Short mmCIF file of C-alpha atoms in Angstrom, two decimals:
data_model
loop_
_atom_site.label_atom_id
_atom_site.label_comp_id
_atom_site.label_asym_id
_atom_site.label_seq_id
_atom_site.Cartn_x
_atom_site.Cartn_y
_atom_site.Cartn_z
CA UNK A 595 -18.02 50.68 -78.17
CA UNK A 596 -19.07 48.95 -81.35
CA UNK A 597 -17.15 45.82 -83.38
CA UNK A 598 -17.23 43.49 -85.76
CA UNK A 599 -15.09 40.36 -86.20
CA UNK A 600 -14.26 39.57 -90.13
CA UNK A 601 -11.79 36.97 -91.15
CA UNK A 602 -11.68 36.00 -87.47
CA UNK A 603 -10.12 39.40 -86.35
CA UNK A 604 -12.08 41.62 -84.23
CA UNK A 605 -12.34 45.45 -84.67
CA UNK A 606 -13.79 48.01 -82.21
CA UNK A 607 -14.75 51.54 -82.35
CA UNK A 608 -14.91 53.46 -79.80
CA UNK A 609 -17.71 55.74 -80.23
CA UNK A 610 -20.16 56.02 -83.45
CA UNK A 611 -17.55 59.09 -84.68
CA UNK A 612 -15.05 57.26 -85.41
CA UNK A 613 -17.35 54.01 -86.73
CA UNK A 614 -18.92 56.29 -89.04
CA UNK A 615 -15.11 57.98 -90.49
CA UNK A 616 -14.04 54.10 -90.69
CA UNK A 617 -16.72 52.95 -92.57
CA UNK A 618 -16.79 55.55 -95.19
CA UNK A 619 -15.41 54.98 -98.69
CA UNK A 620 -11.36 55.72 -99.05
CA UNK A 621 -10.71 59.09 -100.12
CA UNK A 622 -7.69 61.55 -99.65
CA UNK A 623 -9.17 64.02 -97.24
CA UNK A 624 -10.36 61.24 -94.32
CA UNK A 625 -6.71 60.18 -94.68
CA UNK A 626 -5.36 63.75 -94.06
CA UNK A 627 -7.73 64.04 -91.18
CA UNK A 628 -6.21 60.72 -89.82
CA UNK A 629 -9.92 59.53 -89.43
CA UNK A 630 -10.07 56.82 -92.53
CA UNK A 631 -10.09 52.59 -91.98
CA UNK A 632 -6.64 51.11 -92.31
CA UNK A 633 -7.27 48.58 -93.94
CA UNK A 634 -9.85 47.65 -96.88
CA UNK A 635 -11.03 44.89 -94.30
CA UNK A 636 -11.40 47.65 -91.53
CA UNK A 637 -13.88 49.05 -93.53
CA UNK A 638 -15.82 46.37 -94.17
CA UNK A 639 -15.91 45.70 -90.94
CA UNK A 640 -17.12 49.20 -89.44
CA UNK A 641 -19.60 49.01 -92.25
CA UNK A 642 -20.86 45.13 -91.14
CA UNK A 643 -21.22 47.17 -86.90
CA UNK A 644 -22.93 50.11 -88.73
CA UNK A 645 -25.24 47.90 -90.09
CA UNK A 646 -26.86 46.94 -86.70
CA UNK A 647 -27.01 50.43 -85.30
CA UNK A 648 -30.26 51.59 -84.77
CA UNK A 649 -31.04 55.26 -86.10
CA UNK A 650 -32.74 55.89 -83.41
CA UNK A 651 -29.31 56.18 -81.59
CA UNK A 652 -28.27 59.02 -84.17
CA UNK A 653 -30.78 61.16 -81.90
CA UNK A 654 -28.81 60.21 -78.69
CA UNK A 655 -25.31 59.92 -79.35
CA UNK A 656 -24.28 63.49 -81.59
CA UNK A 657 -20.94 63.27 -83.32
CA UNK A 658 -20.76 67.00 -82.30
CA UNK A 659 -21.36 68.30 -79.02
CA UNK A 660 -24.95 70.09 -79.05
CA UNK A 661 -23.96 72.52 -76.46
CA UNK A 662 -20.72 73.60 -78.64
CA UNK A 663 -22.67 73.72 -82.23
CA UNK A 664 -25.49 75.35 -83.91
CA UNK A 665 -25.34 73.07 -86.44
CA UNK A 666 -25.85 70.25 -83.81
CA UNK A 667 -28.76 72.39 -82.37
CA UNK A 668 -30.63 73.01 -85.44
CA UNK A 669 -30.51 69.14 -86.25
CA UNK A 670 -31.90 67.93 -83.28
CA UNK A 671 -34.11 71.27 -82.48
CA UNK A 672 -35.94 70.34 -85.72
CA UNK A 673 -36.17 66.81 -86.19
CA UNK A 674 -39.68 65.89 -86.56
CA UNK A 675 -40.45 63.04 -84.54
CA UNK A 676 -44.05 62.29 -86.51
CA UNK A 677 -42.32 62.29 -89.86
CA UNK A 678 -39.37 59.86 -88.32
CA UNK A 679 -42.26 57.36 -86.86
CA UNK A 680 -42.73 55.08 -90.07
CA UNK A 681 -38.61 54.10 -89.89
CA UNK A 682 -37.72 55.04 -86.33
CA UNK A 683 -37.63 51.17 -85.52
CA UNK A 684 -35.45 50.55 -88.46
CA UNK A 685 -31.54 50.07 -87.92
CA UNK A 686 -28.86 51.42 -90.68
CA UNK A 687 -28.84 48.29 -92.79
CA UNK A 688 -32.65 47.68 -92.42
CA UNK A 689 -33.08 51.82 -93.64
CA UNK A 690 -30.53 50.56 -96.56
CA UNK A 691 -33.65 48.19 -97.68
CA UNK A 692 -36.08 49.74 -96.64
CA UNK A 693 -35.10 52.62 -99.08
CA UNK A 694 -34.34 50.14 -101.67
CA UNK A 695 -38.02 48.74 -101.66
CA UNK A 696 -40.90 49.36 -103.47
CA UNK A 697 -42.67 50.44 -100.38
CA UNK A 698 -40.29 53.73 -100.17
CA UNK A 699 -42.10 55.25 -103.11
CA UNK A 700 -41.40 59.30 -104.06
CA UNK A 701 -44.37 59.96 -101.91
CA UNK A 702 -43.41 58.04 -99.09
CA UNK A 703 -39.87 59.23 -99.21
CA UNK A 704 -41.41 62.92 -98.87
CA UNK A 705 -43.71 62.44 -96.21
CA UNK A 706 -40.34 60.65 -94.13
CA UNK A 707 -37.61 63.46 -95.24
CA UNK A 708 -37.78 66.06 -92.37
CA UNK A 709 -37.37 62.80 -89.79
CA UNK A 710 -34.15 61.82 -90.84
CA UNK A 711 -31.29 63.65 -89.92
CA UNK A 712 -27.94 64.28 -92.14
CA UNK A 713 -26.25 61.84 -89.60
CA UNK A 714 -28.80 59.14 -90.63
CA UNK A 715 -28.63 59.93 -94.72
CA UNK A 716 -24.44 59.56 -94.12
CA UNK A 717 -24.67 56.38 -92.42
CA UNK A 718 -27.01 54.59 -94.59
CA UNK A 719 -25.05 56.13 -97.96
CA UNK A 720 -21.88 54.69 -96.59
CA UNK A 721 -23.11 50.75 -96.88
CA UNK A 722 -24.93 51.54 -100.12
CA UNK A 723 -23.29 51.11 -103.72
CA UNK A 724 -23.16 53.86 -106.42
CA UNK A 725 -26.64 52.12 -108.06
CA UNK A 726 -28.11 51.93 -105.04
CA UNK A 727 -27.75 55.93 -104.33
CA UNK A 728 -28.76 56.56 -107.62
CA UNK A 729 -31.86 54.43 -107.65
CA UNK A 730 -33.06 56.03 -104.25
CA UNK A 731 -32.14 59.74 -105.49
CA UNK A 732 -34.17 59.22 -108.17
CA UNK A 733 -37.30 58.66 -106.60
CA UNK A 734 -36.91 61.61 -104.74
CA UNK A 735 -39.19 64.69 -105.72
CA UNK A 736 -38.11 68.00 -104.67
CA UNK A 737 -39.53 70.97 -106.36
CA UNK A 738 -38.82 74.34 -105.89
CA UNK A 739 -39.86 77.64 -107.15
CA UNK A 740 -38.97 81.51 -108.12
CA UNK A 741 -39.92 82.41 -111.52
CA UNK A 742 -40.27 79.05 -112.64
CA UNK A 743 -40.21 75.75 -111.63
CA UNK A 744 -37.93 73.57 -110.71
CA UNK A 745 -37.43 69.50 -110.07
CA UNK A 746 -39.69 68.17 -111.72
CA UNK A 747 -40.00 64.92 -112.78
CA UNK A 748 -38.46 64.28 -116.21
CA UNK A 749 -36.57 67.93 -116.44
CA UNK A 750 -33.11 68.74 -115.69
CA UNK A 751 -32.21 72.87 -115.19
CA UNK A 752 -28.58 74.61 -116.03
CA UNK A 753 -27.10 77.38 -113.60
CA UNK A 754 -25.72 79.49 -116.25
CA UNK A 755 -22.37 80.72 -115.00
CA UNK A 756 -20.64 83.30 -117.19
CA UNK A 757 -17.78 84.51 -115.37
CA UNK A 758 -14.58 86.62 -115.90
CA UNK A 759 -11.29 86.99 -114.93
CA UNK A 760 -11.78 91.18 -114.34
CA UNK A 761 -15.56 91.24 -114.51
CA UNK A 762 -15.91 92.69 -117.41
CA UNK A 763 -19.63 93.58 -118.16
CA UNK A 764 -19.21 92.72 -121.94
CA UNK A 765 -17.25 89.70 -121.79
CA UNK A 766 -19.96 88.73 -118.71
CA UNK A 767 -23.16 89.55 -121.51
CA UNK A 768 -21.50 87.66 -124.53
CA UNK A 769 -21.26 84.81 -122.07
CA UNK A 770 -24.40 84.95 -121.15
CA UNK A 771 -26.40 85.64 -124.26
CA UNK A 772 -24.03 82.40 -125.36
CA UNK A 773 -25.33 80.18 -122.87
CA UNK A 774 -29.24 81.44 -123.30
CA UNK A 775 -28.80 81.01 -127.35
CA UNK A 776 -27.86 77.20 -126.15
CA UNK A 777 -30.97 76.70 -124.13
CA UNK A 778 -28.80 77.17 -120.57
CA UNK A 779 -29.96 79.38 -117.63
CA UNK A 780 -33.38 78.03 -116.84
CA UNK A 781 -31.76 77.29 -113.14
CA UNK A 782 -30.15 80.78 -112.29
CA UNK A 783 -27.93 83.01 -114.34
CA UNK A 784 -25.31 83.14 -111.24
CA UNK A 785 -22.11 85.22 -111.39
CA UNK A 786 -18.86 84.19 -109.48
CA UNK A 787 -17.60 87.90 -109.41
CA UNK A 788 -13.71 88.29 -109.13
CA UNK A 789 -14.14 91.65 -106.82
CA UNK A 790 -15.95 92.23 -104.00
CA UNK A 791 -16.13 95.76 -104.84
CA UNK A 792 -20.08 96.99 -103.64
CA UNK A 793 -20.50 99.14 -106.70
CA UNK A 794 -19.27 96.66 -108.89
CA UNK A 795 -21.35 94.03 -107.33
CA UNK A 796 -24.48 96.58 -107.86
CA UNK A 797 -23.70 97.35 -111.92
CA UNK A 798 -23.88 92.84 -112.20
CA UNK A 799 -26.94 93.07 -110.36
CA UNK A 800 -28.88 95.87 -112.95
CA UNK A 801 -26.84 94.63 -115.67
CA UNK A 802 -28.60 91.05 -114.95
CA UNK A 803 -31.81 92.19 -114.15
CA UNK A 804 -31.60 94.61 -117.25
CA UNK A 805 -31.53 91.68 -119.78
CA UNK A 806 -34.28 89.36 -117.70
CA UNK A 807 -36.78 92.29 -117.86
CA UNK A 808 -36.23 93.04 -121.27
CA UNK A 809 -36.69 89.99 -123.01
CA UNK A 810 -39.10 88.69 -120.62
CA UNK A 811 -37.06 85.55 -119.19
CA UNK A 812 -39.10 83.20 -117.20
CA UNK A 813 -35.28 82.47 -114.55
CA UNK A 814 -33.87 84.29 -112.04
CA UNK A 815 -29.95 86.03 -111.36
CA UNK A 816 -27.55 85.61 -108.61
CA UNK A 817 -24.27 87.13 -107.86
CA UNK A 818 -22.41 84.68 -105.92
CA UNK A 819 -20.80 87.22 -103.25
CA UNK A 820 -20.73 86.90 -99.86
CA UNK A 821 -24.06 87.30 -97.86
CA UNK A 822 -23.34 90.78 -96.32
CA UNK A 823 -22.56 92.10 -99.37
CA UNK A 824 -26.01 90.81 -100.36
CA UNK A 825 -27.77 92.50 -97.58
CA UNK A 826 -25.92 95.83 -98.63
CA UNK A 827 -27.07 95.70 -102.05
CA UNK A 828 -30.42 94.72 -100.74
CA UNK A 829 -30.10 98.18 -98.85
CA UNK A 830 -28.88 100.39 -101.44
CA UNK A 831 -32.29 99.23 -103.75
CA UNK A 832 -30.38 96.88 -105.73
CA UNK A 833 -32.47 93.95 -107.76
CA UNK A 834 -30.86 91.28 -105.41
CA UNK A 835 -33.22 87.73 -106.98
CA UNK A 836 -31.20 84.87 -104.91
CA UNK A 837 -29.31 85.45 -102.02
CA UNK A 838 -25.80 83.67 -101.84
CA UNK A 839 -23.49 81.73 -99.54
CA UNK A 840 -21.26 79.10 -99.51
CA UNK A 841 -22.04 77.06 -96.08
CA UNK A 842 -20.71 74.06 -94.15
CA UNK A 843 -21.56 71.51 -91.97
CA UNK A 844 -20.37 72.71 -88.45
CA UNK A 845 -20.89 76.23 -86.60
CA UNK A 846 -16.88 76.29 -86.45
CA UNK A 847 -16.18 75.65 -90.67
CA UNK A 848 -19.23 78.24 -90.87
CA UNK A 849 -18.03 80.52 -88.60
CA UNK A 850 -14.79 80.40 -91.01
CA UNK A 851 -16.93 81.62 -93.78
CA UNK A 852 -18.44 84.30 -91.54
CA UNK A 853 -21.54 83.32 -91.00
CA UNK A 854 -24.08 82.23 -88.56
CA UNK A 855 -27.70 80.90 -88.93
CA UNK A 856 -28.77 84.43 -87.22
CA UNK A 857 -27.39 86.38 -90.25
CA UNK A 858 -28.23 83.72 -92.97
CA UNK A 859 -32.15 83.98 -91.14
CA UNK A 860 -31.61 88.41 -91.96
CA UNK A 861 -30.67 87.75 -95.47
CA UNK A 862 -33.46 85.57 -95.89
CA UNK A 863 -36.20 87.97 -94.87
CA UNK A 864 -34.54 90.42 -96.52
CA UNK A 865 -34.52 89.05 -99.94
CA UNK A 866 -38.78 87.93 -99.31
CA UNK A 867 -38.89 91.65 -98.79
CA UNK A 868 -38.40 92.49 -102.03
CA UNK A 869 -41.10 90.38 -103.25
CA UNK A 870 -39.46 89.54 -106.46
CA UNK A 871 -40.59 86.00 -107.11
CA UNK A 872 -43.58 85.43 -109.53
CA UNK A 873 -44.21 81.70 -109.32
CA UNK A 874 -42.69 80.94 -105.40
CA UNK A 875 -40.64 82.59 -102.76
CA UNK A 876 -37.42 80.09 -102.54
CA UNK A 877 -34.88 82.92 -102.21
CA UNK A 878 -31.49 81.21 -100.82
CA UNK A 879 -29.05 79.57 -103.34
CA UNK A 880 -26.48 77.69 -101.17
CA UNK A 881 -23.11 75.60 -102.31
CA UNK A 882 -21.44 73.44 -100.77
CA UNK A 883 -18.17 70.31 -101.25
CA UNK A 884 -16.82 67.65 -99.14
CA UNK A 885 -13.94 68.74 -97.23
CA UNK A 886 -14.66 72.17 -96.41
CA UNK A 887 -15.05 71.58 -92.52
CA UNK A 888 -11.58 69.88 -92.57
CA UNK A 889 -9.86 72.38 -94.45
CA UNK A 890 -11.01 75.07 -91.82
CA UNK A 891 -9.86 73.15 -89.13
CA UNK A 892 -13.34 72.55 -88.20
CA UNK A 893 -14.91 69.07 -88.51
CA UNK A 894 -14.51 67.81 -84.53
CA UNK A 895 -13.21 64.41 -85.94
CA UNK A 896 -16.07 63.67 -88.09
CA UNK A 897 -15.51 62.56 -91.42
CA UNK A 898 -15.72 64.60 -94.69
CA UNK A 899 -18.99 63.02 -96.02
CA UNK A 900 -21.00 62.87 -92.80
CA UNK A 901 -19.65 66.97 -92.64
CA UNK A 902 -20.94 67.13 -95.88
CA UNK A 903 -24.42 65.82 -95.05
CA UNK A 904 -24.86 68.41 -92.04
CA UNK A 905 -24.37 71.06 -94.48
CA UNK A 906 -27.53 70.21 -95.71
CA UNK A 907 -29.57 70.41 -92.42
CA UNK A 908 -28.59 74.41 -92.71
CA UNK A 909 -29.72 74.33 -95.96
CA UNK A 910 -33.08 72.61 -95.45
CA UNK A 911 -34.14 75.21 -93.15
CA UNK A 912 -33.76 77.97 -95.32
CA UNK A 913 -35.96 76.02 -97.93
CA UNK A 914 -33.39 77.23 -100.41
CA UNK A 915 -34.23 77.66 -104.82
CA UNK A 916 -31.01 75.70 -105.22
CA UNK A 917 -27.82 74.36 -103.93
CA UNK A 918 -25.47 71.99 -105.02
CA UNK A 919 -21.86 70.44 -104.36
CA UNK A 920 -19.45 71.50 -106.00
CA UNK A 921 -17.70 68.26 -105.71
CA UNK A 922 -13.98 68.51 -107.43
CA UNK A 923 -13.59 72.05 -106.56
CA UNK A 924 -11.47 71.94 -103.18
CA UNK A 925 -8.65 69.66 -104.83
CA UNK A 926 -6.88 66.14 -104.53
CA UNK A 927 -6.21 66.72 -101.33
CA UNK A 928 -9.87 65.97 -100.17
CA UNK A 929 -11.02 64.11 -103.22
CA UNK A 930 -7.80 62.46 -105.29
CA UNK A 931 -8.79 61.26 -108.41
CA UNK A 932 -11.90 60.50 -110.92
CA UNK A 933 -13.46 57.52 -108.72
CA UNK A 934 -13.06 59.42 -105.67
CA UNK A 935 -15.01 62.75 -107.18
CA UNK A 936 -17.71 60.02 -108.86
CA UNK A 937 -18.24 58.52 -105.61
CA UNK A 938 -18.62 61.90 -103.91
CA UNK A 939 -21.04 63.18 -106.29
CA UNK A 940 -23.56 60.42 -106.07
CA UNK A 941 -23.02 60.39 -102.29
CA UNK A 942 -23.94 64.59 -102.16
CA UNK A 943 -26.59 63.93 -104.52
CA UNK A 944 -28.20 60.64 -102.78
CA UNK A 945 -27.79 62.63 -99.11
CA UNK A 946 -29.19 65.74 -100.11
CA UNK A 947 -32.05 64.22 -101.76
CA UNK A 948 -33.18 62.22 -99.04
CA UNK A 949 -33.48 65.22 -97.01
CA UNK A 950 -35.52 66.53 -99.13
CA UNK A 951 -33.67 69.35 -100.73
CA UNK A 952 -33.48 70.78 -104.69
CA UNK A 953 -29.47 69.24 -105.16
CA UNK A 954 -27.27 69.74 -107.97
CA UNK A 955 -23.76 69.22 -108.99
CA UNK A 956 -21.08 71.21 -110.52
CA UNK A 957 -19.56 68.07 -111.99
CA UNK A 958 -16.19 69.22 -111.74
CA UNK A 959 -12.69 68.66 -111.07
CA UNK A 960 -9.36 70.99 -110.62
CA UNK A 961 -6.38 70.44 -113.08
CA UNK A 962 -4.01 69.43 -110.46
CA UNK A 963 -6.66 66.23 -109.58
CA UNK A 964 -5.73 62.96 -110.75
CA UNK A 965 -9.03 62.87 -112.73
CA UNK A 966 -10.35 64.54 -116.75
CA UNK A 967 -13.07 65.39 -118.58
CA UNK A 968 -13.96 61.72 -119.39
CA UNK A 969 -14.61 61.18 -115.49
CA UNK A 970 -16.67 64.08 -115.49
CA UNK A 971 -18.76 62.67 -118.31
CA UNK A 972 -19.30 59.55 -116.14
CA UNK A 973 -20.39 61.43 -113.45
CA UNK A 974 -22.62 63.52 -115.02
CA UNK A 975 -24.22 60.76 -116.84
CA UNK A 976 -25.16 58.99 -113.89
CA UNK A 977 -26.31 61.86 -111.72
CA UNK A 978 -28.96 62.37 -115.03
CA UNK A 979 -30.33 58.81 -114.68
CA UNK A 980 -30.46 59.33 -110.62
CA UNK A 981 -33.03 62.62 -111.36
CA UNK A 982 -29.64 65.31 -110.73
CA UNK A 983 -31.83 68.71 -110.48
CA UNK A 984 -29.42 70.92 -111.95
CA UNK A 985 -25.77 71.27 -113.61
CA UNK A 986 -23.16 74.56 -114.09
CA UNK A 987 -23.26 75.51 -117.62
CA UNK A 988 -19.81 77.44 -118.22
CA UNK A 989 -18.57 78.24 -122.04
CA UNK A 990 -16.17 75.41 -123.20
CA UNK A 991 -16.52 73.59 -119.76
CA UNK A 992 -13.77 75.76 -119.02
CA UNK A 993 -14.13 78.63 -115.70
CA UNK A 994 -11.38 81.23 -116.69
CA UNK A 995 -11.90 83.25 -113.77
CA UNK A 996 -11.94 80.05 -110.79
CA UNK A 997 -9.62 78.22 -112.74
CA UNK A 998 -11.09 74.86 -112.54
CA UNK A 999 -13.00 72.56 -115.20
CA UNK A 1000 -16.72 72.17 -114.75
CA UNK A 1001 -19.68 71.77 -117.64
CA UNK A 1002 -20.30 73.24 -120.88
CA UNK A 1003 -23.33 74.27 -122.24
CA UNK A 1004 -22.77 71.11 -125.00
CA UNK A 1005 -22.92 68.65 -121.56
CA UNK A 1006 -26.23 69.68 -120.98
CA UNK A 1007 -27.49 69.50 -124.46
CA UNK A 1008 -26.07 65.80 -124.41
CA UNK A 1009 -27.26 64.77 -121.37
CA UNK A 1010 -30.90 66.33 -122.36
CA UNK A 1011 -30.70 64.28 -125.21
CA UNK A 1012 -29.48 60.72 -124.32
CA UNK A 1013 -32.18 61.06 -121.18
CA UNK A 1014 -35.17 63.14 -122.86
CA UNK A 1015 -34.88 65.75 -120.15
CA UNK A 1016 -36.72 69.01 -120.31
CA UNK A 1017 -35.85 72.82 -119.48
CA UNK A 1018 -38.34 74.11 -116.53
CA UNK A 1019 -42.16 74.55 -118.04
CA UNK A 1020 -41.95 78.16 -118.30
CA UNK A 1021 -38.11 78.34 -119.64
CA UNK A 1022 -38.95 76.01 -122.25
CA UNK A 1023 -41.69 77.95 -123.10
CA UNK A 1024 -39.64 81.56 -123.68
CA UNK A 1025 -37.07 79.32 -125.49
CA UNK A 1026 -39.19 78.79 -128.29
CA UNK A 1027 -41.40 81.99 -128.33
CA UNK A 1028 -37.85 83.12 -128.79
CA UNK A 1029 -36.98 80.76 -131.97
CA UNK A 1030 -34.48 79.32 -129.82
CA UNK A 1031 -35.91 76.04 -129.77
CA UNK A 1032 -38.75 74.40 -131.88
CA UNK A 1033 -42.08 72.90 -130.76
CA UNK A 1034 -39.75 69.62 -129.30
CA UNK A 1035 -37.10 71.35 -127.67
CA UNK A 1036 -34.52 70.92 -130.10
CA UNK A 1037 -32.36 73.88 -130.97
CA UNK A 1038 -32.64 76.01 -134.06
CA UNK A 1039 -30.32 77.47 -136.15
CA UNK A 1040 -29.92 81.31 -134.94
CA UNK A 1041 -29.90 84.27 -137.52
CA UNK A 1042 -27.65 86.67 -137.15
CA UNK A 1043 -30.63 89.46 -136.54
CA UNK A 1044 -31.80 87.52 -133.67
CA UNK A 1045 -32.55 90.14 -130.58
CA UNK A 1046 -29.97 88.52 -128.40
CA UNK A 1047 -27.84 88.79 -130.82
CA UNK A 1048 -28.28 92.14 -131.11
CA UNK A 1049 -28.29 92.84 -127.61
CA UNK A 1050 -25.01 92.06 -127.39
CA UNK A 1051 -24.03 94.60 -130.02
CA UNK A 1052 -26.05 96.89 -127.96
CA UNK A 1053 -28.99 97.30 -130.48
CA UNK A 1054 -32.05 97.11 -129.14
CA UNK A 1055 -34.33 94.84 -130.97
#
């Protein structure tokens, strides 16, 4: 049982489940999990009783049962006691400061990340404003590799994502050769194919790999299809780069997905088989969104941003290339409007972060939301200052084939600009061997006899 009294009415809580869901920020899916404070002054005070809660108690009292979740298992299994030692005596609100302080440096906050545990990154996000998650997120460092590098201090990668409605190959290339002649795809050129068709899924694969060999590309492809049809194009000799899947935050929502830490553990060791990385072997690219484990039925009474946060714990241990929320995706009915998404975003970003993974955003929103473009600008303008490691790059902002609004290639060139960000080393690099950009990263004006150009008329340069 925990309380607080506030305008001299006590609350309790009965267990830390239910103090965690009633001190998290309002938003639409806690409400349609009947889990959300009643009251604005509810809220305030679960977040005043989460405040004195040790973390230590995080490791002792699970918000889902160890013996009925993976998830659960994996968390605790792994939690490195040595790395937890330096804040193990602090409670939520002291961790809040603590994190605030000059003393939790970027190298500090490394050295701690493995000992704290999704359920401790949650709690201390929920009594911390939106500066204070971006000032911690930014000190965070996480850098990953595959053909280049990524997460670095100062740079800021693009997922190019050229999709279509029926897969076309062409319409896929002139989408893609768009994005590159814009400086996008340093992160992954990733596909969100529309079939699940295996020899379909094979002809993206070469198609992708075709254009990265020829001209040399310093970035790695993706096609976003489920993981066992990954591990059957890994079988049939297909140039598989980044193995896919969407994942969650409780073996149940996972299990929805169909998936398991067993087969996401085969995938893995299939793609290092390959041996297709030149600068590091981070072969998993993971997404994930708030309310995923609620809409599958799945999240055992825990709220949608602590959910959110265990996601992460799966993703940690597959030391993943990438992954990122895609925050506005799954609708109003988990995240309503504009303030709701913002808040979500920084929360992902701050949590995921902390834990010490590569996180990025697809700053996005669905048409039915109560939210536009001018929210998503906000977002993605703060997630740059708080050190954001990558955004979705989609022509016009617009994804004709998922039907939702995300960012253009233009958002990344502003966001480059306003904040001095830089491609990854080795992207920036090819960009202006390739008269793409000059010596300072700024685009140049493309001729029409430019070999991407002519790629995409099918002349070979």
């Amino acid at each position: 049982m925990y309380q607080a009294t506030l305008s001299r009415r006590s609350y309790r809580f009965s267990d830390l489940r239910q103090l965690m869901a009633k001190a998290s920020p309002a938003r639409s899916g806690d409400y349609l999990a009947e889990v959300a404070a009643d009251s604005a002054e509810e809220r305030m005070a679960a977040r005043i009783a989460l405040a004195e809660v040790p973390l230590k108690t995080f490791l002792q009292q699970l918000l889902v049962p160890y013996e009925q979740d993976e998830v659960t298992r994996l968390i605790i299994d792994s939690h490195d006691a040595l790395d937890f030692a330096p804040i193990s005596h602090l409670t939520v609100g002291d961790f809040r400061d603590w994190l605030l302080s000059e003393q939790a440096d970027s190298a500090m906050l490394a050295q701690v990340a493995t000992g704290i545990t999704p359920e401790m990154a949650a709690a201390v996000s929920k009594l911390m404003r939106n500066q204070d998650l971006i000032l911690v997120a930014k000190k965070c460092r996480v850098i990953t590799r595959f053909r280049n590098t990524i997460g670095l201090p100062g740079h800021l990668s693009v997922r190019l994502q050229p999709n279509h409605p029926t897969d076309s190959l062409q319409g896929i290339a002139a989408s893609m050769l768009d994005g590159l002649l814009y400086g996008s795809g340093d992160a992954v050129v990733g596909i969100n194919p529309a079939s699940d068709s295996l020899p379909l899924l094979e002809k993206l694969n070469y198609m992708l790999d075709d254009v990265i060999q020829r001209f040399a590309i310093p970035t790695q492809s993706c096609v976003l299809t489920h993981v066992t049809n990954t591990l059957r194009l890994i079988e049939r000799g297909a140039p598989v780069d980044l193995v896919f899947q969407s994942i969650a935050g409780t073996e149940a929502a996972n299990r929805g997905f169909g998936i398991n830490l067993a087969l996401l553990a085969e995938a893995q060791q299939a793609a290092l088989s390959l041996n297709r990385g030149t600068l590091g072997n981070n072969v998993m690219y993971f997404e994930t969104g708030q309310g995923s484990c609620l809409s599958s039925n799945a999240h055992h009474g825990v709220d949608q941003q602590t959910c959110e946060a265990r996601a992460y714990a799966v993703a940690r241990h597959f030391s993943p290339l990438l992954i990122n929320t895609v925050v506005g995706f799954i609708g109003p009915e988990y995240l309503y409007d504009g303030k709701q998404i913002i808040r979500a975003g920084l929360e992902d970003h701050f949590c995921g972060k902390l834990l010490g993974l590569p996180l990025g955003c697809d700053v996005c929103y669905t048409n039915h939301a109560e939210a536009d473009q001018d929210d998503m600008d906000t977002l993605l303008t703060l997630l740059g200052t708080a050190g954001l490691t990558f955004l979705i790059g989609v022509p016009g902002a617009d994804d004709i084939m998922l039907n939702y609004q995300s960012t253009s290639f233009h958002d990344a060139l502003y966001i480059r600009e306003l904040l001095g960000l830089k491609h990854a080393p080795e992207f920036a690099d090819w960009l202006t061997k390739m008269h793409i950009t000059d010596d300072l990263g700024r685009l140049r004006d493309t001729a029409a006899n430019h070999p991407l150009l002519l790629a995409l008329q099918g002349e070979r340069p």
